[in-house]
Amino acid sequence: MSALTSLTRGAATSGVQVQTSLFRAVAVVRVVVLVYAVALNAARSSEFSRPLLAWAVVAAMVLWSAVVTWAYDEPRRRRTSLLVADLVVTCLALLATPLVESEAMLERHASTLPSFWVMAAVLAWAVARGWLGGVIAAAAVSLCDLSVRVEVTGTTWGNIFLLLLAAGVVGYATSLVQEAAEARAQAERVAAAMEERARLARVVHDGVLQVLALVQRRGAELGGDAAELGRLAGEQEVALRAFVQTDVARTVEAASSGETDLVTALSRYGSPSVTVSGPGRPVPLRDRAATELVSVVGACLDNVHRHVGPDAPAWVLVEDLGDRVVVTVRDEGPGIPADRLDQACAEGRLGVSQSVRGRIADLSGQAVLVTGPGQGTEWELSVPRS
C-alpha cells in the first residue's frame, strides 16, 4: 500500500504546486496594482483632506503587500486566518477613503484610496478557496466599496460586476487546472508503475514462477513430504502470479479516493484450492471496511483449512449490489452441527463470534451462516457502503 500512497500523494503534490504558481501570479498582479495605487494617490495628494493619514494607509498597503506575498509563497502558511487577514486589511483600506478624501473628491466620485489594489485579496481567495470563496470575498469588498460612496454610479456597478466576474472565473479556472494537473501526474505515475510491474512480471515469470511450477510438479511425482512441499509451491505460484497481474491502474484509482478495490484485495487468497471470483470491474469499499472484510474472509478460509483439509476446495464470490457489498465464502466440507457454534462460544472459543460475526457487526453488516451435516458451509458477508 505504500506505493499506492506515494502515487496519490504525488498527485496531491502536483495540485499544491499549481496553486503555488497561481499565487505567484497573484503576487505579480498585487505589485502591479499597488504601483498603480501609489502613483494615483501621489498625483492627487494635494487634494486629500488628511494627506498624512492617506500616506500612512498607502504605506500600510505597501508593507502588507510584502508580508502577504511572502506568506502566500509557502503552502503551510496558506491558512484561512491569513486569507481573512488579507481581506480585513483590504476592507480597512477601503473604509479609510472618506477619512482622507476631501468633499470635492467624494462628490466627483473619485477612485477609492486603494483603487484596484483590492482585487489582489479577492484573487487570493479565488485561488485558495475556489470560485465560491472568491465570490464571497468579492461581495465583502463590494459592500465596503458601496458604503464609502456618496452616490453610486454606473461605473461603480460596472467595477463591482467585473470584480465578481473575475473572482468566479479565476476560482473556477483554478479548480480545473488543479484537477488537470493532479490527473496528469497520477496518469504519469500509474504508467511508470505499470511499466515497472511489466518488467518485474517478466523477471518473475522467467525465474521464480517456473521454479515454483517445477517444484509443484516434481513434488507431486515424488509424493510424501515432497508432495506437501509441491502443494505449498503451487499455492505460492498462484498468489505470486495474481500479484504480478494485478491491475495497477484500477487499484490506484480506488486508493486515490480513500477506498480499496475489494476484488484485488481478496485475490491474494487465490490458490489451486481457493477460487476467488468477482465482477470484471473494481468493487471499491472504504479502506477500514475492506480491511476488516478481507480479515473475515481469511478467518473463514483458515477454518476451511483446519476443519475440512489443507487441500479442500473453497470458493470466494464478490458481489457489488450498489448500496452494499456481499462476499460469499463456501466449501464442500461436512458442515457444522446445529449446536456446535454455541458450544464453542460457551467453551470460550470466540473465533466465529468475534473474528467473523463481531467484525461484520462493527461494520453495521450481517454475517449469515448456511450449513448442516453433509451440506458444506457457506458464509454470506454483507457490508453496507455508507
CSV table of C-alpha atoms in Angstrom, one decimal:
chain,number,residue,atom,x,y,z
A,1,MET,CA,0.0,0.0,0.0
A,2,SER,CA,3.0,2.3,0.5
A,3,ALA,CA,3.5,2.5,-3.3
A,4,LEU,CA,-0.2,3.4,-3.8
A,5,THR,CA,0.1,6.0,-1.1
A,6,SER,CA,3.1,7.6,-2.8
A,7,LEU,CA,1.1,7.7,-6.1
A,8,THR,CA,-1.8,9.5,-4.6
A,9,ARG,CA,0.4,11.9,-2.6
A,10,GLY,CA,2.3,12.7,-5.7
A,11,ALA,CA,-0.9,13.7,-7.5
A,12,ALA,CA,-1.9,15.9,-4.5
A,13,THR,CA,1.6,17.5,-4.5
A,14,SER,CA,1.0,18.5,-8.2
A,15,GLY,CA,-2.1,20.3,-7.2
A,16,VAL,CA,-0.2,22.2,-4.5
A,17,GLN,CA,2.5,23.1,-7.0
A,18,VAL,CA,-0.1,24.5,-9.4
A,19,GLN,CA,-1.6,26.6,-6.5
A,20,THR,CA,1.8,27.9,-5.7
A,21,SER,CA,2.4,29.0,-9.3
A,22,LEU,CA,-1.0,30.8,-9.3
A,23,PHE,CA,-0.3,32.5,-6.0
A,24,ARG,CA,3.0,33.8,-7.5
A,25,ALA,CA,0.9,35.2,-10.4
A,26,VAL,CA,-1.4,36.9,-7.9
A,27,ALA,CA,1.7,38.4,-6.3
A,28,VAL,CA,2.7,39.9,-9.6
A,29,VAL,CA,-0.8,41.3,-10.0
A,30,ARG,CA,-0.6,42.7,-6.5
A,31,VAL,CA,2.6,44.5,-7.2
A,32,VAL,CA,1.2,46.0,-10.5
A,33,VAL,CA,-2.0,47.3,-8.9
A,34,LEU,CA,0.0,48.5,-5.9
A,35,VAL,CA,2.2,50.6,-8.1
A,36,TYR,CA,-0.9,52.0,-9.8
A,37,ALA,CA,-2.4,52.9,-6.5
A,38,VAL,CA,0.7,54.6,-5.2
A,39,ALA,CA,1.1,56.6,-8.5
A,40,LEU,CA,-2.6,57.6,-8.5
A,41,ASN,CA,-2.5,58.8,-4.9
A,42,ALA,CA,0.7,60.7,-5.5
A,43,ALA,CA,-0.9,62.5,-8.4
A,44,ARG,CA,-3.8,63.7,-6.3
A,45,SER,CA,-2.1,64.0,-2.9
A,46,SER,CA,-2.7,67.8,-2.8
A,47,GLU,CA,-6.5,67.1,-2.8
A,48,PHE,CA,-6.5,64.9,0.3
A,49,SER,CA,-8.1,66.4,3.4
A,50,ARG,CA,-5.7,64.4,5.6
A,51,PRO,CA,-2.6,63.7,3.5
A,52,LEU,CA,-0.6,62.3,6.4
A,53,LEU,CA,-3.3,59.7,7.1
A,54,ALA,CA,-3.6,58.9,3.4
A,55,TRP,CA,0.1,58.2,3.1
A,56,ALA,CA,0.0,56.2,6.3
A,57,VAL,CA,-2.6,54.0,4.7
A,58,VAL,CA,-0.6,53.7,1.5
A,59,ALA,CA,2.5,52.8,3.4
A,60,ALA,CA,0.5,50.1,5.2
A,61,MET,CA,-0.7,48.8,1.9
A,62,VAL,CA,2.9,48.5,0.7
A,63,LEU,CA,4.1,46.8,3.9
A,64,TRP,CA,1.1,44.4,3.9
A,65,SER,CA,1.7,43.5,0.2
A,66,ALA,CA,5.3,42.5,1.1
A,67,VAL,CA,4.2,40.4,4.1
A,68,VAL,CA,1.3,38.6,2.4
A,69,THR,CA,3.3,37.9,-0.7
A,70,TRP,CA,5.9,36.2,1.4
A,71,ALA,CA,3.3,34.3,3.4
A,72,TYR,CA,1.4,33.0,0.4
A,73,ASP,CA,4.5,31.6,-1.2
A,74,GLU,CA,4.6,28.7,1.4
A,75,PRO,CA,1.7,26.2,1.2
A,76,ARG,CA,1.7,25.6,5.0
A,77,ARG,CA,1.1,29.3,5.7
A,78,ARG,CA,-2.0,29.5,3.4
A,79,ARG,CA,-4.5,29.1,6.2
A,80,THR,CA,-7.9,30.6,6.5
A,81,SER,CA,-6.6,33.0,9.1
A,82,LEU,CA,-4.2,34.5,6.5
A,83,LEU,CA,-6.9,34.8,3.9
A,84,VAL,CA,-9.2,36.5,6.4
A,85,ALA,CA,-6.4,38.9,7.5
A,86,ASP,CA,-5.8,39.8,3.8
A,87,LEU,CA,-9.4,40.6,3.3
A,88,VAL,CA,-9.7,42.6,6.5
A,89,VAL,CA,-6.7,44.8,5.6
A,90,THR,CA,-8.2,45.4,2.2
A,91,CYS,CA,-11.6,46.4,3.6
A,92,LEU,CA,-10.0,48.7,6.1
A,93,ALA,CA,-8.1,50.4,3.4
A,94,LEU,CA,-11.3,50.9,1.5
A,95,LEU,CA,-13.2,52.2,4.6
A,96,ALA,CA,-10.4,54.7,5.2
A,97,THR,CA,-11.3,56.5,1.9
A,98,PRO,CA,-13.9,59.0,3.3
A,99,LEU,CA,-11.5,59.9,6.2
A,100,VAL,CA,-8.7,61.1,3.8
A,101,GLU,CA,-10.5,62.3,0.7
A,102,SER,CA,-12.0,65.8,0.5
A,103,GLU,CA,-15.6,66.6,-0.1
A,104,ALA,CA,-14.8,67.7,-3.7
A,105,MET,CA,-13.2,64.3,-4.4
A,106,LEU,CA,-16.1,62.4,-2.9
A,107,GLU,CA,-18.6,64.5,-4.9
A,108,ARG,CA,-16.9,63.8,-8.2
A,109,HIS,CA,-16.8,60.1,-7.4
A,110,ALA,CA,-13.0,59.9,-7.3
A,111,SER,CA,-11.3,56.5,-7.0
A,112,THR,CA,-11.1,54.9,-3.6
A,113,LEU,CA,-7.8,55.1,-1.7
A,114,PRO,CA,-6.6,51.6,-2.5
A,115,SER,CA,-8.1,51.7,-6.0
A,116,PHE,CA,-7.6,48.4,-7.9
A,117,TRP,CA,-5.3,47.1,-5.1
A,118,VAL,CA,-8.4,45.5,-3.6
A,119,MET,CA,-8.6,42.9,-6.3
A,120,ALA,CA,-5.4,41.1,-5.1
A,121,ALA,CA,-7.1,39.8,-1.9
A,122,VAL,CA,-10.1,38.7,-3.9
A,123,LEU,CA,-7.9,36.8,-6.4
A,124,ALA,CA,-6.1,35.2,-3.5
A,125,TRP,CA,-9.4,33.9,-2.1
A,126,ALA,CA,-10.4,32.6,-5.5
A,127,VAL,CA,-7.1,30.7,-5.9
A,128,ALA,CA,-7.2,29.2,-2.4
A,129,ARG,CA,-10.9,28.5,-2.0
A,130,GLY,CA,-12.3,28.2,-5.5
A,131,TRP,CA,-15.0,30.3,-7.2
A,132,LEU,CA,-17.3,30.3,-4.2
A,133,GLY,CA,-14.6,31.7,-1.9
A,134,GLY,CA,-13.6,34.3,-4.5
A,135,VAL,CA,-17.2,35.4,-5.0
A,136,ILE,CA,-17.7,35.8,-1.2
A,137,ALA,CA,-14.6,37.8,-0.9
A,138,ALA,CA,-15.6,40.0,-3.8
A,139,ALA,CA,-19.0,40.5,-2.3
A,140,ALA,CA,-17.4,41.7,1.0
A,141,VAL,CA,-15.1,44.1,-0.8
A,142,SER,CA,-18.0,45.4,-2.9
A,143,LEU,CA,-20.2,46.1,0.2
A,144,CYS,CA,-17.3,48.1,1.7
A,145,ASP,CA,-16.9,50.0,-1.6
A,146,LEU,CA,-20.6,50.9,-1.7
A,147,SER,CA,-20.5,52.0,1.9
A,148,VAL,CA,-18.0,54.8,1.2
A,149,ARG,CA,-19.7,56.2,-1.9
A,150,VAL,CA,-21.8,59.4,-1.7
A,151,GLU,CA,-23.6,58.3,-4.8
A,152,VAL,CA,-23.4,55.0,-6.6
A,153,THR,CA,-22.9,55.4,-10.3
A,154,GLY,CA,-22.9,53.1,-13.3
A,155,THR,CA,-19.1,53.0,-13.2
A,156,THR,CA,-19.2,51.7,-9.6
A,157,TRP,CA,-21.7,49.0,-10.5
A,158,GLY,CA,-19.5,48.1,-13.5
A,159,ASN,CA,-16.4,47.7,-11.3
A,160,ILE,CA,-18.3,45.5,-8.9
A,161,PHE,CA,-19.6,43.3,-11.7
A,162,LEU,CA,-16.1,42.9,-13.1
A,163,LEU,CA,-14.7,42.1,-9.6
A,164,LEU,CA,-17.3,39.4,-9.1
A,165,LEU,CA,-16.8,38.0,-12.6
A,166,ALA,CA,-13.0,37.9,-12.1
A,167,ALA,CA,-13.4,36.1,-8.8
A,168,GLY,CA,-15.7,33.5,-10.2
A,169,VAL,CA,-13.7,32.9,-13.4
A,170,VAL,CA,-10.3,32.7,-11.6
A,171,GLY,CA,-11.7,30.4,-8.9
A,172,TYR,CA,-13.3,28.1,-11.4
A,173,ALA,CA,-10.2,28.1,-13.7
A,174,THR,CA,-8.0,27.3,-10.7
A,175,SER,CA,-10.1,24.2,-9.8
A,176,LEU,CA,-9.9,23.0,-13.4
A,177,VAL,CA,-6.2,23.5,-13.6
A,178,GLN,CA,-5.5,21.7,-10.3
A,179,GLU,CA,-7.7,18.8,-11.3
A,180,ALA,CA,-6.0,18.5,-14.7
A,181,ALA,CA,-2.5,18.7,-13.0
A,182,GLU,CA,-3.4,16.0,-10.5
A,183,ALA,CA,-4.9,13.7,-13.1
A,184,ARG,CA,-1.9,14.1,-15.4
A,185,ALA,CA,0.6,13.5,-12.5
A,186,GLN,CA,-1.4,10.4,-11.4
A,187,ALA,CA,-1.5,9.1,-15.0
A,188,GLU,CA,2.2,9.5,-15.4
A,189,ARG,CA,2.9,7.7,-12.1
A,190,VAL,CA,0.5,4.9,-13.0
A,191,ALA,CA,2.1,4.5,-16.4
A,192,ALA,CA,5.5,4.3,-14.7
A,193,ALA,CA,4.2,1.8,-12.1
A,194,MET,CA,2.7,-0.4,-14.8
A,195,GLU,CA,5.9,-0.3,-16.8
A,196,GLU,CA,7.8,-1.4,-13.8
A,197,ARG,CA,5.2,-4.1,-13.0
A,198,ALA,CA,5.6,-5.4,-16.5
A,199,ARG,CA,9.3,-5.6,-16.2
A,200,LEU,CA,9.1,-7.4,-12.8
A,201,ALA,CA,6.5,-9.7,-14.3
A,202,ARG,CA,8.9,-10.8,-17.0
A,203,VAL,CA,11.7,-11.4,-14.5
A,204,VAL,CA,9.4,-13.3,-12.1
A,205,HIS,CA,7.9,-15.4,-14.9
A,206,ASP,CA,11.3,-16.3,-16.3
A,207,GLY,CA,12.6,-17.2,-12.9
A,208,VAL,CA,10.5,-17.7,-9.8
A,209,LEU,CA,7.3,-18.8,-11.4
A,210,GLN,CA,9.0,-21.5,-13.5
A,211,VAL,CA,10.9,-22.8,-10.5
A,212,LEU,CA,7.7,-22.9,-8.4
A,213,ALA,CA,5.9,-24.8,-11.1
A,214,LEU,CA,8.8,-27.3,-11.4
A,215,VAL,CA,8.8,-27.8,-7.6
A,216,GLN,CA,5.0,-28.4,-7.6
A,217,ARG,CA,5.3,-30.9,-10.5
A,218,ARG,CA,8.2,-32.8,-9.0
A,219,GLY,CA,6.7,-32.8,-5.5
A,220,ALA,CA,3.5,-34.4,-6.8
A,221,GLU,CA,5.6,-37.1,-8.6
A,222,LEU,CA,7.7,-37.9,-5.6
A,223,GLY,CA,4.9,-38.0,-3.1
A,224,GLY,CA,5.2,-37.9,0.7
A,225,ASP,CA,6.7,-34.8,2.3
A,226,ALA,CA,7.7,-33.7,-1.2
A,227,ALA,CA,4.0,-33.6,-2.2
A,228,GLU,CA,3.2,-31.2,0.6
A,229,LEU,CA,6.2,-29.0,-0.4
A,230,GLY,CA,4.9,-29.1,-4.0
A,231,ARG,CA,1.4,-28.1,-2.9
A,232,LEU,CA,2.8,-25.1,-1.0
A,233,ALA,CA,4.9,-24.2,-4.0
A,234,GLY,CA,1.7,-24.3,-6.2
A,235,GLU,CA,-0.1,-22.0,-3.8
A,236,GLN,CA,2.7,-19.5,-3.8
A,237,GLU,CA,2.9,-19.7,-7.6
A,238,VAL,CA,-0.8,-18.8,-7.9
A,239,ALA,CA,-0.5,-16.0,-5.3
A,240,LEU,CA,2.6,-14.5,-7.0
A,241,ARG,CA,1.0,-14.8,-10.5
A,242,ALA,CA,-2.1,-12.9,-9.2
A,243,PHE,CA,0.2,-10.2,-7.7
A,244,VAL,CA,2.2,-9.5,-10.8
A,245,GLN,CA,-1.0,-9.5,-12.9
A,246,THR,CA,-2.8,-7.0,-10.6
A,247,ASP,CA,-4.4,-4.1,-12.5
A,248,VAL,CA,-2.3,-1.3,-11.2
A,249,ALA,CA,-4.5,1.4,-12.8
A,250,ARG,CA,-7.7,0.5,-11.1
A,251,THR,CA,-6.0,-0.2,-7.8
A,252,VAL,CA,-4.5,3.3,-7.8
A,253,GLU,CA,-7.9,4.8,-8.8
A,254,ALA,CA,-9.6,3.2,-5.8
A,255,ALA,CA,-6.8,4.1,-3.4
A,256,SER,CA,-6.8,7.8,-4.5
A,257,SER,CA,-10.4,8.1,-3.3
A,258,GLY,CA,-9.7,6.6,0.1
A,259,GLU,CA,-11.2,3.3,-1.0
A,260,THR,CA,-9.9,-0.2,-1.7
A,261,ASP,CA,-10.7,-2.5,-4.6
A,262,LEU,CA,-12.1,-5.5,-2.8
A,263,VAL,CA,-11.5,-7.9,-5.7
A,264,THR,CA,-7.9,-7.0,-5.8
A,265,ALA,CA,-7.5,-7.2,-2.1
A,266,LEU,CA,-9.1,-10.7,-1.9
A,267,SER,CA,-7.1,-12.0,-4.9
A,268,ARG,CA,-4.2,-12.8,-2.5
A,269,TYR,CA,-6.2,-15.7,-1.2
A,270,GLY,CA,-6.3,-17.3,-4.6
A,271,SER,CA,-4.7,-20.8,-4.8
A,272,PRO,CA,-5.1,-24.1,-6.5
A,273,SER,CA,-7.8,-25.0,-3.9
A,274,VAL,CA,-9.3,-21.5,-3.4
A,275,THR,CA,-11.1,-19.8,-6.3
A,276,VAL,CA,-11.7,-16.0,-6.0
A,277,SER,CA,-14.4,-14.6,-8.3
A,278,GLY,CA,-15.8,-11.1,-8.8
A,279,PRO,CA,-17.1,-8.7,-11.4
A,280,GLY,CA,-14.9,-7.6,-14.2
A,281,ARG,CA,-14.7,-4.1,-12.7
A,282,PRO,CA,-13.4,-2.6,-9.4
A,283,VAL,CA,-15.6,-3.1,-6.3
A,284,PRO,CA,-14.5,-0.1,-4.2
A,285,LEU,CA,-15.1,-0.1,-0.5
A,286,ARG,CA,-13.9,2.3,2.2
A,287,ASP,CA,-10.5,1.3,3.5
A,288,ARG,CA,-11.4,0.2,7.0
A,289,ALA,CA,-14.4,-1.9,5.8
A,290,ALA,CA,-12.3,-3.5,3.1
A,291,THR,CA,-9.5,-4.3,5.6
A,292,GLU,CA,-12.0,-5.9,8.1
A,293,LEU,CA,-13.8,-7.8,5.3
A,294,VAL,CA,-10.5,-9.2,4.0
A,295,SER,CA,-9.6,-10.4,7.5
A,296,VAL,CA,-13.0,-12.1,7.9
A,297,VAL,CA,-12.6,-13.9,4.6
A,298,GLY,CA,-9.1,-15.0,5.8
A,299,ALA,CA,-10.6,-16.4,9.1
A,300,CYS,CA,-13.3,-18.3,7.1
A,301,LEU,CA,-10.7,-19.8,4.8
A,302,ASP,CA,-8.5,-20.7,7.8
A,303,ASN,CA,-11.4,-22.6,9.2
A,304,VAL,CA,-11.8,-24.5,6.0
A,305,HIS,CA,-8.0,-25.3,6.0
A,306,ARG,CA,-8.1,-26.6,9.6
A,307,HIS,CA,-11.5,-28.3,9.8
A,308,VAL,CA,-12.0,-29.6,6.2
A,309,GLY,CA,-8.5,-30.1,5.0
A,310,PRO,CA,-5.5,-28.2,3.6
A,311,ASP,CA,-6.4,-29.2,0.1
A,312,ALA,CA,-10.2,-28.7,0.5
A,313,PRO,CA,-11.6,-26.6,-2.3
A,314,ALA,CA,-13.2,-23.3,-1.3
A,315,TRP,CA,-14.9,-20.5,-3.3
A,316,VAL,CA,-14.9,-16.8,-2.6
A,317,LEU,CA,-17.5,-14.7,-4.6
A,318,VAL,CA,-17.6,-10.9,-4.5
A,319,GLU,CA,-20.9,-9.2,-5.5
A,320,ASP,CA,-21.5,-5.4,-5.9
A,321,LEU,CA,-25.2,-4.7,-5.1
A,322,GLY,CA,-24.8,-0.9,-5.2
A,323,ASP,CA,-25.7,0.1,-1.7
A,324,ARG,CA,-23.8,-2.9,-0.2
A,325,VAL,CA,-21.2,-5.4,-1.0
A,326,VAL,CA,-21.7,-9.1,-0.4
A,327,VAL,CA,-18.9,-11.7,-0.1
A,328,THR,CA,-19.7,-15.4,-0.1
A,329,VAL,CA,-17.3,-18.0,1.2
A,330,ARG,CA,-18.3,-21.6,0.5
A,331,ASP,CA,-16.8,-25.0,1.0
A,332,GLU,CA,-17.9,-28.6,0.4
A,333,GLY,CA,-16.9,-29.9,3.8
A,334,PRO,CA,-19.0,-32.0,6.3
A,335,GLY,CA,-20.8,-28.9,7.5
A,336,ILE,CA,-21.2,-27.6,11.1
A,337,PRO,CA,-23.6,-29.3,13.5
A,338,ALA,CA,-26.5,-27.0,14.6
A,339,ASP,CA,-25.3,-26.5,18.2
A,340,ARG,CA,-21.5,-26.6,17.5
A,341,LEU,CA,-21.0,-22.8,17.4
A,342,ASP,CA,-23.0,-22.2,20.6
A,343,GLN,CA,-21.0,-24.9,22.3
A,344,ALA,CA,-17.7,-23.4,21.1
A,345,CYS,CA,-18.7,-20.0,22.4
A,346,ALA,CA,-19.6,-21.4,25.8
A,347,GLU,CA,-16.2,-23.1,25.9
A,348,GLY,CA,-14.6,-19.6,25.4
A,349,ARG,CA,-13.6,-20.3,21.8
A,350,LEU,CA,-14.6,-17.0,20.1
A,351,GLY,CA,-13.2,-17.5,16.6
A,352,VAL,CA,-16.6,-17.3,14.8
A,353,SER,CA,-18.3,-14.9,17.2
A,354,GLN,CA,-15.5,-12.4,17.2
A,355,SER,CA,-13.4,-12.9,14.1
A,356,VAL,CA,-16.4,-13.2,11.8
A,357,ARG,CA,-19.7,-12.0,13.3
A,358,GLY,CA,-18.1,-9.4,15.6
A,359,ARG,CA,-16.1,-7.8,12.8
A,360,ILE,CA,-19.1,-7.7,10.4
A,361,ALA,CA,-21.4,-6.3,13.1
A,362,ASP,CA,-18.8,-3.5,13.8
A,363,LEU,CA,-19.3,-2.5,10.1
A,364,SER,CA,-23.1,-2.5,10.5
A,365,GLY,CA,-23.3,-5.5,8.3
A,366,GLN,CA,-24.6,-9.1,8.5
A,367,ALA,CA,-22.9,-12.5,8.6
A,368,VAL,CA,-25.3,-15.2,7.6
A,369,LEU,CA,-24.3,-18.9,8.0
A,370,VAL,CA,-25.8,-21.6,5.9
A,371,THR,CA,-24.6,-25.1,7.0
A,372,GLY,CA,-25.6,-28.5,8.1
A,373,PRO,CA,-24.2,-32.0,8.2
A,374,GLY,CA,-23.2,-33.0,4.7
A,375,GLN,CA,-24.2,-29.7,3.2
A,376,GLY,CA,-20.9,-27.9,3.4
A,377,THR,CA,-20.5,-24.4,4.9
A,378,GLU,CA,-21.4,-21.1,3.4
A,379,TRP,CA,-20.9,-17.6,4.9
A,380,GLU,CA,-22.7,-14.7,3.3
A,381,LEU,CA,-21.0,-11.5,4.5
A,382,SER,CA,-22.9,-8.3,3.7
A,383,VAL,CA,-21.4,-4.9,4.4
A,384,PRO,CA,-23.2,-1.5,3.6
A,385,ARG,CA,-21.2,1.1,1.6
A,386,SER,CA,-22.4,4.0,3.7
